[in-house]
Amino acid sequence: MAVCQDRVVIVTGAGGGLGKAYAELFAAEGAKVVVNDINEKAANVVVSVIKEAGGEAVANTNDITDYEEAALIVKQAIDSFGDLHVVVNNAGVCRDRMFASLSESDWDMVMNVHLKGHFCISSHAVKYWREQSKGGKDVNARIINTSSGAGLQGSIGQSNYAAAKGGIASLTLVQAAELARYGITSNGLAPAARTGMTEDVFADMMKKPEDGFDYYAAENVAPLVVWLGSEAASGVTGKLFEIEGGKLSVADGWRQGPQKDKGARWDVAEIGDAIGSLIDESVPAQKVYGT
């Protein structure tokens, strides 16, 4: 049997790139998919592809950054297919600038689409699942968030994007801790793939090869996302996966490092030596992208 047979899935930003690959593979694995994208034509094309392959899907163009409109996405999934099991928060945008040149609008746009967008739709989905759980239903639901290597290590020229993606990584941890009681898991991923957001910036590196393995194809990321959305993934939560080509790993997040305890208040004059010693003892962080 297909791994997501009859599961109802919302994929945001599914009109192209990674979201398109996710939506199509979810449908191929038996899911009923709400293809959300602000580009109506792109969303309809993906729905047509899914239906032509024998799958089930509907298009949705509601704005994930508007709380009330995000509720309509969840409502459409339930009205169309009778339930909801998975939310894949994929939609994104870039407004890259060096920090000294970053405008308020650059900051707000990226925060709204990434961080607020993750909140809005997930909030409505969680309320639906919580009511199901309180009503005695055995909920087996999924939130799948999209962070980035920029959110884990930082990235030159992307302070707004890195801050949003770092926030999403932390959001994932808290969702996993709080929502397990309702039968909801929350995981994230930091994918590397050729999409509308990356193909211009990394055009040479991500260029599609004439033959052989297409390392940066969005389709390489989709199997992880579809598996995380399946019932088989019920025991996995609070994790952030990095995936690139055929490489798959679990990110090793922030943890308390070396510690010195004086047992009393530190003097200002002592702090410098203590910090120098702690830095020498700690494992160096990965370098910020672009340095």
XYZ file of C-alpha atoms in Angstrom:
291
model
C 0.000 0.000 0.000
C 1.134 3.568 -0.654
C 2.718 5.087 2.461
C 0.285 8.032 2.666
C -2.874 6.346 1.420
C -5.904 8.605 2.047
C -3.972 11.054 4.202
C -4.970 14.672 3.598
C -2.028 17.000 3.076
C -1.622 20.756 2.666
C 1.560 21.885 0.919
C 2.222 25.639 0.838
C 4.167 27.179 -2.006
C 3.360 24.095 -4.063
C 3.137 25.756 -7.467
C 6.782 25.046 -8.263
C 10.153 23.945 -6.940
C 10.231 21.888 -3.765
C 6.530 22.314 -3.017
C 5.560 20.963 -6.428
C 7.822 17.937 -5.945
C 6.297 17.305 -2.504
C 2.707 17.622 -3.705
C 3.215 15.294 -6.641
C 4.983 12.605 -4.595
C 2.428 12.803 -1.774
C -0.301 12.229 -4.354
C 1.649 9.355 -5.924
C 1.813 7.798 -2.452
C -1.966 7.957 -2.039
C -2.458 11.317 -0.315
C -5.155 13.855 -1.125
C -3.382 17.152 -1.590
C -4.275 20.823 -1.189
C -1.875 22.640 -3.509
C -1.487 26.116 -2.006
C 0.249 28.864 -3.955
C -0.397 32.568 -4.501
C 0.134 31.900 -8.223
C -3.229 30.432 -9.231
C -2.049 29.290 -12.648
C 0.938 27.435 -11.177
C -1.248 25.764 -8.529
C -3.748 24.633 -11.158
C -0.993 23.159 -13.317
C 0.238 21.036 -10.407
C -3.316 19.907 -9.644
C -3.756 18.922 -13.299
C -0.532 16.909 -13.277
C -1.648 15.073 -10.137
C -5.107 14.319 -11.514
C -3.735 13.136 -14.855
C -1.601 10.659 -12.916
C -4.697 9.366 -11.124
C -4.280 11.304 -7.878
C -6.540 13.667 -5.959
C -5.799 17.359 -5.445
C -7.365 20.803 -5.239
C -5.808 24.213 -5.767
C -5.783 26.956 -3.137
C -4.541 30.551 -3.416
C -5.164 31.906 0.091
C -2.459 34.016 1.744
C -0.539 32.106 4.424
C 0.599 35.370 6.028
C -2.993 36.407 6.848
C -4.374 34.556 9.875
C -7.976 34.488 8.672
C -7.035 33.459 5.150
C -4.827 30.685 6.502
C -7.923 29.315 8.248
C -9.566 29.003 4.841
C -6.775 26.723 3.627
C -7.424 24.325 6.495
C -11.166 24.606 5.910
C -10.776 23.766 2.235
C -8.808 20.624 3.062
C -11.511 19.441 5.459
C -14.390 20.432 3.173
C -12.781 18.806 0.131
C -11.452 15.614 1.638
C -13.148 15.213 5.039
C -10.086 15.542 7.263
C -6.545 16.898 7.588
C -3.423 14.979 8.592
C -0.346 16.883 7.376
C 0.742 20.500 6.954
C 3.930 21.088 4.971
C 5.125 24.661 5.493
C 7.197 25.211 2.384
C 6.372 28.651 0.939
C 9.220 31.137 1.040
C 10.737 34.302 -0.370
C 14.126 36.017 -0.333
C 15.038 39.699 -0.053
C 18.810 39.405 0.194
C 20.819 42.440 1.340
C 23.849 43.021 3.511
C 22.588 43.967 6.979
C 23.714 47.592 6.676
C 21.553 47.943 3.538
C 18.535 45.968 4.750
C 15.265 47.918 4.735
C 12.319 47.480 7.054
C 10.223 46.200 4.144
C 12.923 43.616 3.290
C 12.825 42.424 6.888
C 9.039 42.365 7.207
C 8.439 40.549 3.916
C 10.762 37.667 4.778
C 9.523 37.385 8.374
C 5.893 37.394 7.246
C 6.191 34.733 4.576
C 8.520 32.416 6.473
C 7.976 32.771 10.210
C 4.439 34.178 10.380
C 3.345 31.942 7.511
C 4.514 28.907 9.464
C 2.538 30.108 12.479
C -0.737 31.019 10.788
C -1.608 27.790 9.014
C -0.132 25.537 11.710
C -2.159 27.346 14.372
C -5.452 26.549 12.649
C -4.430 22.967 11.937
C -3.395 22.407 15.558
C -6.693 23.765 16.851
C -8.510 21.291 14.611
C -6.351 18.371 15.741
C -6.583 19.335 19.412
C -10.377 19.284 19.238
C -10.232 15.871 17.574
C -7.938 14.590 20.322
C -10.108 16.004 23.094
C -13.095 14.367 21.437
C -11.451 10.967 21.766
C -10.090 10.543 18.232
C -6.711 8.898 17.773
C -4.853 11.726 16.015
C -1.772 10.939 13.924
C -0.925 14.387 12.549
C 2.176 16.051 11.178
C 3.679 19.515 10.937
C 6.665 19.655 8.591
C 8.554 22.940 8.714
C 11.205 24.349 6.402
C 14.333 25.837 7.922
C 17.638 26.254 6.088
C 21.359 25.948 6.475
C 21.227 29.736 6.715
C 19.030 29.371 9.787
C 21.403 26.867 11.372
C 24.748 28.517 10.618
C 23.892 31.994 9.319
C 24.535 33.316 5.811
C 26.240 36.479 4.628
C 23.743 38.836 2.976
C 20.750 36.986 4.409
C 20.292 38.233 7.968
C 16.511 38.478 7.550
C 16.222 35.040 5.953
C 18.632 33.446 8.447
C 16.761 34.957 11.401
C 13.423 33.689 10.085
C 14.789 30.221 9.396
C 16.499 30.077 12.790
C 13.175 31.002 14.355
C 11.497 28.179 12.458
C 14.054 25.695 13.807
C 13.279 26.809 17.378
C 9.544 26.815 16.674
C 9.820 23.192 15.583
C 11.391 22.178 18.899
C 8.664 23.868 20.924
C 5.842 22.487 18.771
C 7.215 18.981 19.179
C 7.415 19.347 22.962
C 3.956 20.878 23.375
C 1.883 19.009 20.818
C 2.869 15.378 21.368
C -0.005 15.021 23.858
C -2.454 15.560 20.982
C -0.849 13.041 18.613
C 0.940 15.738 16.581
C 4.589 15.542 15.552
C 6.654 18.482 14.332
C 9.844 18.125 12.345
C 11.838 20.417 10.106
C 14.257 20.195 7.263
C 17.045 22.251 5.738
C 16.994 21.286 2.064
C 19.474 22.150 -0.655
C 17.819 22.071 -4.076
C 17.339 23.986 -7.288
C 14.260 26.186 -6.868
C 13.057 29.632 -7.853
C 14.763 31.000 -4.742
C 18.155 29.430 -5.450
C 18.574 28.958 -9.192
C 19.636 32.578 -9.819
C 21.951 32.951 -6.824
C 23.578 29.536 -7.268
C 22.980 29.157 -11.008
C 26.384 27.677 -11.859
C 26.579 25.346 -8.878
C 23.008 24.065 -9.229
C 22.912 23.804 -13.015
C 21.114 20.679 -14.181
C 23.547 18.141 -15.647
C 23.065 16.861 -19.168
C 22.985 13.286 -17.887
C 23.458 11.275 -14.716
C 22.239 12.045 -11.208
C 20.659 15.498 -10.903
C 22.147 16.337 -7.497
C 20.102 19.467 -6.866
C 16.739 18.256 -8.193
C 13.854 19.137 -5.883
C 12.618 15.568 -6.287
C 15.579 14.362 -4.196
C 14.118 16.075 -1.127
C 10.526 14.898 -1.574
C 10.904 11.295 -0.271
C 11.982 12.580 3.169
C 9.025 14.952 3.392
C 6.519 12.316 2.274
C 7.872 9.774 4.764
C 7.724 12.338 7.580
C 4.069 12.900 6.657
C 3.226 9.207 6.858
C 1.940 7.228 9.828
C 5.276 5.390 9.849
C 6.937 8.553 11.183
C 4.841 8.739 14.358
C 7.877 8.141 16.581
C 9.976 10.938 15.066
C 9.469 14.471 16.352
C 11.511 17.552 17.230
C 14.163 16.750 14.633
C 15.675 18.892 11.908
C 16.998 17.052 8.886
C 19.506 18.321 6.358
C 19.126 16.848 2.874
C 21.102 17.527 -0.276
C 21.331 15.244 -3.292
C 21.655 11.765 -1.806
C 22.920 13.036 1.560
C 20.635 12.869 4.608
C 21.581 13.865 8.134
C 20.077 14.978 11.442
C 21.239 18.433 12.500
C 22.972 18.610 15.875
C 21.471 21.692 17.513
C 22.459 24.087 20.245
C 23.432 22.435 23.525
C 25.168 23.616 26.679
C 28.918 23.606 26.180
C 31.864 23.837 28.599
C 31.019 25.496 31.894
C 32.855 27.193 34.736
C 31.129 27.684 38.084
C 32.834 30.086 40.464
C 30.210 29.454 43.125
C 29.881 33.185 43.611
C 29.357 36.348 41.581
C 31.955 36.936 38.881
C 34.046 40.101 38.955
C 34.198 42.030 35.689
C 37.993 41.649 35.701
C 37.663 37.841 35.802
C 35.202 37.454 32.927
C 37.679 37.848 30.051
C 39.959 35.006 31.181
C 36.993 32.741 31.939
C 35.433 33.316 28.525
C 38.762 32.775 26.779
C 39.146 29.447 28.534
C 35.577 28.361 27.708
C 36.005 29.238 24.044
C 39.224 27.224 23.906
C 37.421 24.214 25.370
C 34.340 24.402 23.144
C 33.766 22.733 19.781
C 33.967 25.418 17.073
C 30.686 26.190 15.318
C 30.339 25.647 11.594
C 31.323 28.737 9.672
C 28.702 31.212 8.519
C 27.881 30.608 4.841
C 29.785 33.047 2.659
C 32.761 33.486 5.008
